[in-house]
PDB file of C-alpha atoms in Angstrom:
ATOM      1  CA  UNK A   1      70.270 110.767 104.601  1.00  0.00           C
ATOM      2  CA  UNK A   2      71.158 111.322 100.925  1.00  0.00           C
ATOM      3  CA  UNK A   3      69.391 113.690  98.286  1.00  0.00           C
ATOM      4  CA  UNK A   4      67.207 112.220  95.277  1.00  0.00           C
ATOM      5  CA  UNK A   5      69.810 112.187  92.950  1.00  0.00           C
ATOM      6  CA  UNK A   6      69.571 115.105  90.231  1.00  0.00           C
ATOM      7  CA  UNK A   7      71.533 114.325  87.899  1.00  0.00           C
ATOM      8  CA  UNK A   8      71.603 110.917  84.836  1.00  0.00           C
ATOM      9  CA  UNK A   9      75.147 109.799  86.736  1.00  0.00           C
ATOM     10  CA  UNK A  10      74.741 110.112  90.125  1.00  0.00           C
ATOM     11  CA  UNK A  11      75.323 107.183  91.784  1.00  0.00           C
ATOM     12  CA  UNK A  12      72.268 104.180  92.204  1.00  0.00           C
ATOM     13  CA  UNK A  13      70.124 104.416  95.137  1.00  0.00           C
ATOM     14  CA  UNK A  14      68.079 102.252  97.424  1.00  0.00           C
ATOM     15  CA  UNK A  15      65.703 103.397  99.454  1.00  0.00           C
ATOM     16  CA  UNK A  16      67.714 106.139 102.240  1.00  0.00           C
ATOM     17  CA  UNK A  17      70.994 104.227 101.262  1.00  0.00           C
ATOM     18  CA  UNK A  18      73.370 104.291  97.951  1.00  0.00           C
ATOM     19  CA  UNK A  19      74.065 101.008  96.325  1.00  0.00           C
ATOM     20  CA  UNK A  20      77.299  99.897  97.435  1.00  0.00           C
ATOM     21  CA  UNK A  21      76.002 100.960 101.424  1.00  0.00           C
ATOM     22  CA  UNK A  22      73.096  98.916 100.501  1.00  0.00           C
ATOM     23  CA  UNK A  23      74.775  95.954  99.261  1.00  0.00           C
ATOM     24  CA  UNK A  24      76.876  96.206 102.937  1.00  0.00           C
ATOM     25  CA  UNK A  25      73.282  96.396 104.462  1.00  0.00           C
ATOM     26  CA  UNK A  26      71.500  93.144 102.844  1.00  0.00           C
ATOM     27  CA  UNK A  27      75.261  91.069 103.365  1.00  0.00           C
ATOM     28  CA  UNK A  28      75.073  91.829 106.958  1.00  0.00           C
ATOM     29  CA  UNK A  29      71.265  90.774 106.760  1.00  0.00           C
ATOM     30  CA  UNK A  30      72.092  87.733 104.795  1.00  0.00           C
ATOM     31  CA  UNK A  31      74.355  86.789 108.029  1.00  0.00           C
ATOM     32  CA  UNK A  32      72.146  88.092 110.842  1.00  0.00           C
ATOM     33  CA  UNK A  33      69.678  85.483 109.476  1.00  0.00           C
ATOM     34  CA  UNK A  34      72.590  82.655 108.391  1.00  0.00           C
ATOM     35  CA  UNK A  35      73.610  82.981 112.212  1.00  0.00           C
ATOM     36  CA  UNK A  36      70.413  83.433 114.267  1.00  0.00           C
ATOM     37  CA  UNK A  37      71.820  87.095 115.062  1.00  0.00           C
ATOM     38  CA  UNK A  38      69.767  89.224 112.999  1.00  0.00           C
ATOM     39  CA  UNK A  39      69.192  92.271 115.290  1.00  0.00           C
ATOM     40  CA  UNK A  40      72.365  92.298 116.212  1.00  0.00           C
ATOM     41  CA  UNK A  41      74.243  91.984 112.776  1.00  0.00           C
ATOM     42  CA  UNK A  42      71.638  94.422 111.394  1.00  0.00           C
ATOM     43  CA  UNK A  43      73.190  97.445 114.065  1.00  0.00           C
ATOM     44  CA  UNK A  44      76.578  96.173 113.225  1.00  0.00           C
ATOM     45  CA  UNK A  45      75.356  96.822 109.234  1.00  0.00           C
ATOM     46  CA  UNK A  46      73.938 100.080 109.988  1.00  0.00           C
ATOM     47  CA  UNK A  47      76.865 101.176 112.002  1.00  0.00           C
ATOM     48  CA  UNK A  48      79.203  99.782 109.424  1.00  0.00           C
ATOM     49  CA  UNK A  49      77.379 102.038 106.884  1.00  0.00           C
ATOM     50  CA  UNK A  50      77.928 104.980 109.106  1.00  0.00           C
ATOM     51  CA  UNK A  51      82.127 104.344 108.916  1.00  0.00           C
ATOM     52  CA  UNK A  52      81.644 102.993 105.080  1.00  0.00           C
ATOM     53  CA  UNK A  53      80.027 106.542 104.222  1.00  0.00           C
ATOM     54  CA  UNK A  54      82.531 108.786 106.443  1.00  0.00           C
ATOM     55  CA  UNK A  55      85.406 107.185 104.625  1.00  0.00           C
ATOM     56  CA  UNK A  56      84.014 106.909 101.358  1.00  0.00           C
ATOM     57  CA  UNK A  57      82.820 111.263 101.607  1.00  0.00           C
ATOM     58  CA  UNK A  58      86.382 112.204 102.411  1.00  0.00           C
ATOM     59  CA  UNK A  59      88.422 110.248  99.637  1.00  0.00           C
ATOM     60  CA  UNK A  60      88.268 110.598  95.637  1.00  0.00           C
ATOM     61  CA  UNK A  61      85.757 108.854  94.020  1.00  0.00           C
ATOM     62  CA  UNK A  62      86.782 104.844  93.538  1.00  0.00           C
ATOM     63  CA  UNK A  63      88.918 105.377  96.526  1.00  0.00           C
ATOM     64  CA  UNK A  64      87.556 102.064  98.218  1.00  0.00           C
ATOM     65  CA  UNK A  65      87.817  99.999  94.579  1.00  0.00           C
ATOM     66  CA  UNK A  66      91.503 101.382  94.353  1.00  0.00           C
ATOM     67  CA  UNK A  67      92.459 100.179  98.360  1.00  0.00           C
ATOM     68  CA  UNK A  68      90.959  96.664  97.947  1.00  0.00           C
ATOM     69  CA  UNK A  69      92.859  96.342  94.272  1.00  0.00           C
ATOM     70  CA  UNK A  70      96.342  97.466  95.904  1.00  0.00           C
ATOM     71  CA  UNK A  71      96.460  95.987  98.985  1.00  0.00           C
ATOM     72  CA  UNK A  72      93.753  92.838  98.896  1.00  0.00           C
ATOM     73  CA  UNK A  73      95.652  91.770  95.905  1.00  0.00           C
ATOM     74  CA  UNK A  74      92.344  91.729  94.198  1.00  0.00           C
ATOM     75  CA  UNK A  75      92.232  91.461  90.245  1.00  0.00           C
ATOM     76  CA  UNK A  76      95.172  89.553  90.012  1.00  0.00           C
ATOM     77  CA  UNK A  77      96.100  85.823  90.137  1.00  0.00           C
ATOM     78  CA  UNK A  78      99.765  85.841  91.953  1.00  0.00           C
ATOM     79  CA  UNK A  79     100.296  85.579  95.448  1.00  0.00           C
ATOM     80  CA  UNK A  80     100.323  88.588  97.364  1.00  0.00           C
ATOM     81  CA  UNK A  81     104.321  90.187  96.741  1.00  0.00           C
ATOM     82  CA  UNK A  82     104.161  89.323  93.332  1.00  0.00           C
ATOM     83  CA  UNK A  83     101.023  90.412  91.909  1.00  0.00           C
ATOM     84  CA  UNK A  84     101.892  94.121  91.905  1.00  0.00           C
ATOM     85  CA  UNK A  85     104.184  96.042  90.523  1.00  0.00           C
ATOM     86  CA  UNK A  86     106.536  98.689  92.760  1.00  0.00           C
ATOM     87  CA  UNK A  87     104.716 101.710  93.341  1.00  0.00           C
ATOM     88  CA  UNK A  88     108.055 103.805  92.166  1.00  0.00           C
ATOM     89  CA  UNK A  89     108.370 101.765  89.128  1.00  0.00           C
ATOM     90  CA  UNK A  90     107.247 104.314  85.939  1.00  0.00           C
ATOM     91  CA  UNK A  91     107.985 102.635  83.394  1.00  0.00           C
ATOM     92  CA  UNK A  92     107.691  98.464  82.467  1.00  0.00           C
ATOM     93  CA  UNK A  93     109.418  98.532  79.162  1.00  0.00           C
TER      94      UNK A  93
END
């Protein structure tokens, strides 16, 4: 369980859970209902939480934002070898 937040920038919370965890939460309930598995989609959320928050505690901040940009190919129109740029590229011009 997570503090009351102290501070104008702490991250958003809902009820026990902070936003992002929440937002895994209600898509997972969203489903359970969608597929007539609601009880068992809503352990898989809460487990999936448990993972999402381990991960997300031991990397730097916008860790998870960074991963889905680099390797989902998110944020970017071109097919998946094209869209980014080399990693050991420094300089474009």
């Amino acid at each position: 369980m997570r503090d009351i937040p102290n501070y104008l920038d702490d991250p958003q919370q809902v009820l026990f859970w902070e936003f992002d965890e929440f937002i895994l939460l209600a898509i997972m309930f969203g489903l359970g209902i969608i597929l007539n598995y609601l009880g068992t989609l809503l352990i898989a959320g809460l487990v999936g939480i448990k993972f999402y928050r381990r991960i997300k505690d031991r990397q730097a901040n916008g860790f998870l934002p960074h991963l889905l940009y680099w390797y989902g190919g998110l944020g970017s129109s071109e097919n998946y070898p094209t869209s980014k740029p080399l990693s050991f590229i420094r300089r474009f011009f």
